[in-house]
Amino acid sequence: MEFGPIFKALKKRKAFAALIILQVAITLTVMIIALLVTRATLKEWNLPSGLDHDNIVAVYPQIFEESLNLKQTVEDDLHKIKQIPGVQLITPATQIPFSAENLTDVFIEDTEKAQSFQTSVFNLDVNGVAVLGLQLKQGRHFEDTEVIYNDNGQNTQPAVVMISEQMAEALFAQENPVGRSIYLGKNQPPVEIIGVYSNFMNGERLNFVGQSYRSVIRPMVEYIQGVDPNYLIRVEPGQTEVLLEEIRGKLYQTQGRFIQGVEFLSRTQKRMYDGRGSRSLIMLAVSFVLLIITGLGISGLISFLVAQQKKQIGTRRALGAKKFQIIRYYLIENSMITGIGLLLGVILSLVFLIIMATQSNSQLIHVGWIITITLFIWLISLVSALHPAMRAAKVEPAIVTRGA
Amino acid sequence: MLKMNNVSKVFQTQMIETHALRDVNIEIKQGEFVSVTGPSGSGKTTFLNLAGLLENLTAGQYILDGEDVSQLSDNNLSEIRNEKIGFIFQSFNLLPELSIFDNVDVPLRYRGFARAERKKRIEEALEIVGLSSRKDHSPTQLSGGQQQRVAIARAIAGEPKIILADEPTGNLDSLMARQVMELLEKINQNGTTIIMVTHDPALAKRAHREIQIFDGQVNSQETIDTTGETNEALVSA
Amino acid sequence: MFLYSLKLAKANLKNRPGLTLLTISAIAIGLALLTTTTTMSYQSSKIPLLEESEKIQTVLIDSRDQNARDITDVRRTPRLTYQDTQNLFTDATFPVEKTYLWKSFTFLNDENGDAHPRQVRTMAGLSNFFTMFKVPFLYGSGWSKADDENATPVIVLSYKMNQHFFGGENSVGKTIRINSSTLTVVGVLANWKLAARFYDRSFSTARFDDVFVPSSLALEINIPRRISCWEKDSEFVQDFSRENVNGLKASECTWLNLWVKLEDENQAKQYIDYLAQYVSDQKSFGRFPREHQPTLLSIKEYSELNSTNNTTLFIFALLSVLFFLVCLINTVGILLAKYMGKVPEIALRRALGAKKHVILMQYLIEIGLISFIGGVVGVILSYFGLKGMMKVYIYQSDYTVTADAIQHLYQLDWIMISQALLIAVGSSLIVSLYPVWKMCNTAPAGHLKAQ
């Protein structure tokens, strides 16, 4: 092979090499970031939700008529919705899976320095676990009498809670959590864990830090003016928008309220990922475009080079270079230039990725992917260089006897 | 060494056929120094291209070093050019991006010699042309005559059977031209066959034999004794 | 001569269709991306109420406590307190056109419940809001000055809300409810094409107000207010924003926007002096503890600050400029590669007597032609690019914005189209001028010898 002489030759064509190096470096940087962001998004997209999200409906009602009695309205709503064919079970809910943004600090001991565990607390009634379709992993379910209903500023706390498997593991590792007590905040009374249910997705805030399944279910319904409860509804499989419209219609029968949304949890899930999803979509599209341009660019520039070097190619052919050796020469030369660009691109993207990692606390770097993307772009550059290299091989050796 | 039987070369474009060479019959023996002359457009460059395997002949037979090379593949032609033929061009055709050393190295690399072997040959060849001290220079740093000497070093480094020189002194002033010619003669004395295309009658006369090409045909093949003067005197006598 | 050159150029392009296609597509792709991003930033940085945008200014004074965070970006200056708004508005010593307003979210509903209630963006302000900001009406008009004073239950609806509740009919004189209060419709807006919702300092380009009510009435029916409270007031935020109007009025919480119309720079200077005087007067009552210079920011200045500080669009724009440069260099590289093979031809034509500038012209025309075609294709591509970006935005907002509310942000106009074509042709010519010039300068002799 002829790395040495090619390298020396390249040093004489700095501008030409710089053009390709710059393009390749930019392209690789954009590609790596776009693909790794997409990968992170898709990875979390593929996380099982732990929920039958196509068959659970979330409702967000808001009461504006001050004369309306909140407790009465909610009880009427629950009753009315249960009558709708296709509806199986319903529970009032403070937070909705996939959009739980209120985090609570949970402790396992009541001391100043106790370690805090961030989690989402879901206030549901006795149907809650069944509506979400969660499996009982340990202990038992709530009983009717354990559900606390707070009206008119009452502030009674339930004595029992259930927690998710991931929460149980975070709190007690391998020990049996059933029967243990936890504190839902500093200076709160202890509550007893009576059961552990299967994991389900809480919301983007915890999902983003890899704690997607930490949750606590508290058997409680509160009627506080201005803080209207949402509803979670378990519906029969195969329901469509028609059912959503029907629920909306039923709720609008009570004057003085606005129904902000009635949706399947699958849409709530979609919303959770949307921001990052479309961002990576744009970046993917842009980097694809960039890849095409860079490919064309390499192709064009090498054609340029080949046209300029016809005489030299002819000389090499006359001196005994075979066609494949000419092709090889240009491919090696291209690979050396591209290689510098790729090296630069990898460094550049690592810098960006590390900055992004420290800023958003997300680990994007994946060595396997970076290597694969780098090799892929190298391949693209080879393919781009192949056509002009083959043109170079077609240069007639007889060109050398044709004057200056 | 080199034998052409009824060789023709026709250039075909859409409209016209050009007969660059017609029924050429030439034989050149091992160790000969042959000059090829003829007016512009006579076909002497085509002859050189065919002889150097830079172009394929249209018809006829070409035997080089005992081997029929009329119908060889492109790869085989490359190999023969590499091993048996050394080229010297009017415009030197050095690779401007490479140093003197690397320029001489080019055909040796294609030959597949080991590193040490290449180094030895390059240094020997540069020694012969007297440019050992310049091996790390770039061609642009050399004068025309020096460049042509590098080209000669490149041609002889592979120890070819035959050297094809295309107007080797055409771009040089007379002093440099003389040095180059002396070098060629020295190489020839070591047994390498040399075919030199030139339009300079004085140079042509310095060869053993002059082949004149006229209108695509070999016109005459004069044998010139190196002591041409006495020979002529004999004839007139 | 030009036509002859054009003819030659056309022939040249047809000569190597693959290469021509390659150059055109490189230009087109790069330009499409560039035009997409520049159009987006151009449209979103359009200045609302352009003809008055230098005269209408918002008053920025800072009455917060000593411990409050310093203001590094003038746009982050808090809104005004009720006291200051009233003082400055009612004081007649500096006669100038002025208005104030604040924002709320309410529920719009009709008594019989025929149409579903809507959660609506609500502007609470004064009768002169509509005249000062040149709001177009479809039916009726704004309310009267007397309505401001008497807190008359009147409302102005947006075109969209009139569609939803009254099917687009003239609803003037009909009643509608905000939360639990019944109001009479006095006006319906025509399609108000405001470049950005400047008056509440949000400069939102996608979401516009649905209803407009007198501030006095809004306080009387006690619709919630978006307020910011500082230090001692912060514990009352909930109470002040939903319940206690009198407490809010007396507090240092900030929530109102005051706009004044000043005819020229001189008047503006005087007004700033007047504000400074006001602040120092207030200091004697123990207010305005911070060292602070009151400022004015015109709609235009505010818009320009917003667009220069739009980092997302800026990064995107920067990237697309880089992309375009890469594309451009590539195209020119490909073209030069093509021309390189023609150097002997140039030499020949020069030898035959063609003047240097004629040959130069010939190649520049060819480059111009290619970049123009690339430009046209690029503009067409950017049309689809903008459509796509709009779709992405709507998707990203989970369909809370509609296409007709934002399509003006993704629209090509003749300015953008001609700018794009100019960039395509101009930059291609500039980049290729030097190499083509050098090529045309090759001596005729050198390349002819071997022919």
PDB file of C-alpha atoms in Angstrom, chain A residues 148-302:
ATOM      1  CA  ILE A 148     -60.588   8.215  52.806  1.00  0.00           C
ATOM      2  CA  TYR A 149     -62.958  10.861  51.389  1.00  0.00           C
ATOM      3  CA  ASN A 150     -62.020  14.403  52.422  1.00  0.00           C
ATOM      4  CA  ASP A 151     -64.647  17.096  51.902  1.00  0.00           C
ATOM      5  CA  ASN A 152     -64.794  20.716  53.032  1.00  0.00           C
ATOM      6  CA  GLY A 153     -61.194  21.059  54.064  1.00  0.00           C
ATOM      7  CA  GLN A 154     -61.044  17.847  56.070  1.00  0.00           C
ATOM      8  CA  ASN A 155     -57.516  16.529  56.175  1.00  0.00           C
ATOM      9  CA  THR A 156     -57.632  12.893  57.186  1.00  0.00           C
ATOM     10  CA  GLN A 157     -54.737  10.787  55.907  1.00  0.00           C
ATOM     11  CA  PRO A 158     -55.207   7.166  54.863  1.00  0.00           C
ATOM     12  CA  ALA A 159     -53.407   4.657  57.071  1.00  0.00           C
ATOM     13  CA  VAL A 160     -52.367   2.370  54.232  1.00  0.00           C
ATOM     14  CA  VAL A 161     -50.758   2.606  50.773  1.00  0.00           C
ATOM     15  CA  MET A 162     -49.673   0.291  47.991  1.00  0.00           C
ATOM     16  CA  ILE A 163     -46.398   0.743  46.157  1.00  0.00           C
ATOM     17  CA  SER A 164     -44.968  -0.379  42.831  1.00  0.00           C
ATOM     18  CA  GLU A 165     -42.368  -3.108  42.458  1.00  0.00           C
ATOM     19  CA  GLN A 166     -39.668  -0.622  41.456  1.00  0.00           C
ATOM     20  CA  MET A 167     -40.547   1.538  44.443  1.00  0.00           C
ATOM     21  CA  ALA A 168     -40.382  -1.481  46.724  1.00  0.00           C
ATOM     22  CA  GLU A 169     -36.983  -2.348  45.378  1.00  0.00           C
ATOM     23  CA  ALA A 170     -35.751   1.217  45.768  1.00  0.00           C
ATOM     24  CA  LEU A 171     -36.988   1.414  49.339  1.00  0.00           C
ATOM     25  CA  PHE A 172     -36.324  -2.040  50.704  1.00  0.00           C
ATOM     26  CA  ALA A 173     -34.168  -3.851  48.121  1.00  0.00           C
ATOM     27  CA  GLN A 174     -34.865  -7.545  48.510  1.00  0.00           C
ATOM     28  CA  GLU A 175     -36.708  -7.303  51.824  1.00  0.00           C
ATOM     29  CA  ASN A 176     -40.439  -7.837  52.070  1.00  0.00           C
ATOM     30  CA  PRO A 177     -42.068  -4.367  52.018  1.00  0.00           C
ATOM     31  CA  VAL A 178     -45.504  -5.536  53.096  1.00  0.00           C
ATOM     32  CA  GLY A 179     -46.205  -4.405  56.645  1.00  0.00           C
ATOM     33  CA  ARG A 180     -43.432  -1.805  56.625  1.00  0.00           C
ATOM     34  CA  SER A 181     -44.175   1.881  57.176  1.00  0.00           C
ATOM     35  CA  ILE A 182     -43.148   4.828  55.036  1.00  0.00           C
ATOM     36  CA  TYR A 183     -43.564   8.599  55.310  1.00  0.00           C
ATOM     37  CA  LEU A 184     -45.050  10.529  52.389  1.00  0.00           C
ATOM     38  CA  GLY A 185     -43.060  13.654  53.155  1.00  0.00           C
ATOM     39  CA  LYS A 186     -41.250  15.167  56.132  1.00  0.00           C
ATOM     40  CA  ASN A 187     -43.267  15.371  59.330  1.00  0.00           C
ATOM     41  CA  GLN A 188     -46.057  13.258  57.887  1.00  0.00           C
ATOM     42  CA  PRO A 189     -47.641  10.405  59.801  1.00  0.00           C
ATOM     43  CA  PRO A 190     -46.397   6.928  58.882  1.00  0.00           C
ATOM     44  CA  VAL A 191     -48.468   4.858  56.469  1.00  0.00           C
ATOM     45  CA  GLU A 192     -48.379   1.090  56.201  1.00  0.00           C
ATOM     46  CA  ILE A 193     -47.615  -0.706  52.964  1.00  0.00           C
ATOM     47  CA  ILE A 194     -50.263  -3.372  52.438  1.00  0.00           C
ATOM     48  CA  GLY A 195     -49.417  -4.464  48.937  1.00  0.00           C
ATOM     49  CA  VAL A 196     -47.057  -4.273  45.977  1.00  0.00           C
ATOM     50  CA  TYR A 197     -48.422  -3.942  42.445  1.00  0.00           C
ATOM     51  CA  SER A 198     -46.808  -4.363  39.021  1.00  0.00           C
ATOM     52  CA  ASN A 199     -44.893  -1.400  37.586  1.00  0.00           C
ATOM     53  CA  PHE A 200     -46.523   1.284  35.456  1.00  0.00           C
ATOM     54  CA  MET A 201     -45.135   4.422  33.829  1.00  0.00           C
ATOM     55  CA  ASN A 202     -45.477   7.556  35.961  1.00  0.00           C
ATOM     56  CA  GLY A 203     -44.415  10.604  33.947  1.00  0.00           C
ATOM     57  CA  GLU A 204     -41.687  12.364  32.005  1.00  0.00           C
ATOM     58  CA  ARG A 205     -39.919  13.879  35.003  1.00  0.00           C
ATOM     59  CA  LEU A 206     -39.055  10.538  36.572  1.00  0.00           C
ATOM     60  CA  ASN A 207     -38.856   8.784  33.216  1.00  0.00           C
ATOM     61  CA  PHE A 208     -36.099  11.171  32.255  1.00  0.00           C
ATOM     62  CA  VAL A 209     -33.959  10.117  35.205  1.00  0.00           C
ATOM     63  CA  GLY A 210     -34.619   6.404  34.720  1.00  0.00           C
ATOM     64  CA  GLN A 211     -37.147   6.017  37.518  1.00  0.00           C
ATOM     65  CA  SER A 212     -40.129   5.518  35.256  1.00  0.00           C
ATOM     66  CA  TYR A 213     -41.902   3.046  37.473  1.00  0.00           C
ATOM     67  CA  ARG A 214     -41.640   4.546  40.953  1.00  0.00           C
ATOM     68  CA  SER A 215     -45.115   5.163  42.309  1.00  0.00           C
ATOM     69  CA  VAL A 216     -47.327   5.034  45.372  1.00  0.00           C
ATOM     70  CA  ILE A 217     -51.102   4.567  45.309  1.00  0.00           C
ATOM     71  CA  ARG A 218     -52.947   6.204  48.184  1.00  0.00           C
ATOM     72  CA  PRO A 219     -56.650   5.342  48.750  1.00  0.00           C
ATOM     73  CA  MET A 220     -57.967   8.865  48.960  1.00  0.00           C
ATOM     74  CA  VAL A 221     -60.429  11.211  47.219  1.00  0.00           C
ATOM     75  CA  GLU A 222     -60.325  14.900  48.090  1.00  0.00           C
ATOM     76  CA  TYR A 223     -62.876  17.572  47.179  1.00  0.00           C
ATOM     77  CA  ILE A 224     -61.058  20.886  47.149  1.00  0.00           C
ATOM     78  CA  GLN A 225     -62.610  23.872  45.383  1.00  0.00           C
ATOM     79  CA  GLY A 226     -60.496  24.808  42.378  1.00  0.00           C
ATOM     80  CA  VAL A 227     -58.666  21.465  42.348  1.00  0.00           C
ATOM     81  CA  ASP A 228     -61.085  19.235  40.505  1.00  0.00           C
ATOM     82  CA  PRO A 229     -60.296  15.514  40.418  1.00  0.00           C
ATOM     83  CA  ASN A 230     -59.627  13.865  37.072  1.00  0.00           C
ATOM     84  CA  TYR A 231     -61.075  10.465  36.229  1.00  0.00           C
ATOM     85  CA  LEU A 232     -59.469   7.267  35.029  1.00  0.00           C
ATOM     86  CA  ILE A 233     -61.810   4.869  33.287  1.00  0.00           C
ATOM     87  CA  ARG A 234     -61.260   1.245  32.349  1.00  0.00           C
ATOM     88  CA  VAL A 235     -63.142   0.506  29.131  1.00  0.00           C
ATOM     89  CA  GLU A 236     -63.849  -2.682  27.209  1.00  0.00           C
ATOM     90  CA  PRO A 237     -61.250  -3.480  24.535  1.00  0.00           C
ATOM     91  CA  GLY A 238     -61.840  -2.059  21.074  1.00  0.00           C
ATOM     92  CA  GLN A 239     -63.506   1.204  22.083  1.00  0.00           C
ATOM     93  CA  THR A 240     -63.094   4.227  19.808  1.00  0.00           C
ATOM     94  CA  GLU A 241     -63.486   8.008  19.763  1.00  0.00           C
ATOM     95  CA  VAL A 242     -67.233   7.430  19.835  1.00  0.00           C
ATOM     96  CA  LEU A 243     -67.048   6.415  23.474  1.00  0.00           C
ATOM     97  CA  LEU A 244     -64.919   9.466  24.275  1.00  0.00           C
ATOM     98  CA  GLU A 245     -67.567  11.703  22.713  1.00  0.00           C
ATOM     99  CA  GLU A 246     -70.251   9.959  24.704  1.00  0.00           C
ATOM    100  CA  ILE A 247     -68.379  10.479  27.963  1.00  0.00           C
ATOM    101  CA  ARG A 248     -67.817  14.112  27.071  1.00  0.00           C
ATOM    102  CA  GLY A 249     -71.516  14.522  26.275  1.00  0.00           C
ATOM    103  CA  LYS A 250     -72.591  12.942  29.548  1.00  0.00           C
ATOM    104  CA  LEU A 251     -70.288  15.195  31.558  1.00  0.00           C
ATOM    105  CA  TYR A 252     -71.511  18.304  29.732  1.00  0.00           C
ATOM    106  CA  GLN A 253     -75.053  17.494  30.908  1.00  0.00           C
ATOM    107  CA  THR A 254     -73.996  19.164  34.136  1.00  0.00           C
ATOM    108  CA  GLN A 255     -73.892  22.890  33.438  1.00  0.00           C
ATOM    109  CA  GLY A 256     -71.094  25.020  34.766  1.00  0.00           C
ATOM    110  CA  ARG A 257     -68.066  23.023  33.822  1.00  0.00           C
ATOM    111  CA  PHE A 258     -65.573  22.624  31.048  1.00  0.00           C
ATOM    112  CA  ILE A 259     -64.177  19.297  29.958  1.00  0.00           C
ATOM    113  CA  GLN A 260     -60.589  19.989  29.071  1.00  0.00           C
ATOM    114  CA  GLY A 261     -59.938  16.562  27.678  1.00  0.00           C
ATOM    115  CA  VAL A 262     -61.203  13.028  27.268  1.00  0.00           C
ATOM    116  CA  GLU A 263     -58.528  10.803  25.844  1.00  0.00           C
ATOM    117  CA  PHE A 264     -57.101   7.312  25.780  1.00  0.00           C
ATOM    118  CA  LEU A 265     -53.929   6.956  27.791  1.00  0.00           C
ATOM    119  CA  SER A 266     -52.104   6.098  24.561  1.00  0.00           C
ATOM    120  CA  ARG A 267     -52.473   9.740  23.574  1.00  0.00           C
ATOM    121  CA  THR A 268     -51.214  10.889  26.958  1.00  0.00           C
ATOM    122  CA  GLN A 269     -48.244   8.635  26.356  1.00  0.00           C
ATOM    123  CA  LYS A 270     -47.674  10.124  22.912  1.00  0.00           C
ATOM    124  CA  ARG A 271     -47.719  13.629  24.377  1.00  0.00           C
ATOM    125  CA  MET A 272     -45.136  12.615  26.930  1.00  0.00           C
ATOM    126  CA  TYR A 273     -42.623  11.819  24.190  1.00  0.00           C
ATOM    127  CA  ASP A 274     -43.649  14.447  21.636  1.00  0.00           C
ATOM    128  CA  GLY A 275     -41.127  17.146  22.359  1.00  0.00           C
ATOM    129  CA  ARG A 276     -38.104  14.954  22.028  1.00  0.00           C
ATOM    130  CA  GLY A 277     -39.759  12.824  19.372  1.00  0.00           C
ATOM    131  CA  SER A 278     -40.281  15.576  16.847  1.00  0.00           C
ATOM    132  CA  ARG A 279     -36.968  17.187  17.690  1.00  0.00           C
ATOM    133  CA  SER A 280     -35.151  14.020  16.808  1.00  0.00           C
ATOM    134  CA  LEU A 281     -37.342  13.624  13.729  1.00  0.00           C
ATOM    135  CA  ILE A 282     -36.187  17.009  12.432  1.00  0.00           C
ATOM    136  CA  MET A 283     -32.590  16.240  13.319  1.00  0.00           C
ATOM    137  CA  LEU A 284     -32.806  12.906  11.543  1.00  0.00           C
ATOM    138  CA  ALA A 285     -34.216  14.542   8.445  1.00  0.00           C
ATOM    139  CA  VAL A 286     -31.586  17.254   8.512  1.00  0.00           C
ATOM    140  CA  SER A 287     -28.745  14.824   8.996  1.00  0.00           C
ATOM    141  CA  PHE A 288     -30.049  12.656   6.173  1.00  0.00           C
ATOM    142  CA  VAL A 289     -30.039  15.690   3.898  1.00  0.00           C
ATOM    143  CA  LEU A 290     -26.569  16.557   5.092  1.00  0.00           C
ATOM    144  CA  LEU A 291     -25.407  13.048   4.342  1.00  0.00           C
ATOM    145  CA  ILE A 292     -26.629  13.308   0.754  1.00  0.00           C
ATOM    146  CA  ILE A 293     -24.956  16.664   0.324  1.00  0.00           C
ATOM    147  CA  THR A 294     -21.693  15.446   1.750  1.00  0.00           C
ATOM    148  CA  GLY A 295     -21.795  12.394  -0.475  1.00  0.00           C
ATOM    149  CA  LEU A 296     -22.368  14.580  -3.510  1.00  0.00           C
ATOM    150  CA  GLY A 297     -19.681  16.929  -2.311  1.00  0.00           C
ATOM    151  CA  ILE A 298     -17.058  14.247  -1.936  1.00  0.00           C
ATOM    152  CA  SER A 299     -17.999  12.871  -5.307  1.00  0.00           C
ATOM    153  CA  GLY A 300     -17.753  16.297  -6.910  1.00  0.00           C
ATOM    154  CA  LEU A 301     -14.500  17.266  -5.302  1.00  0.00           C
ATOM    155  CA  ILE A 302     -12.816  14.024  -6.239  1.00  0.00           C
TER     156      ILE A 302
END
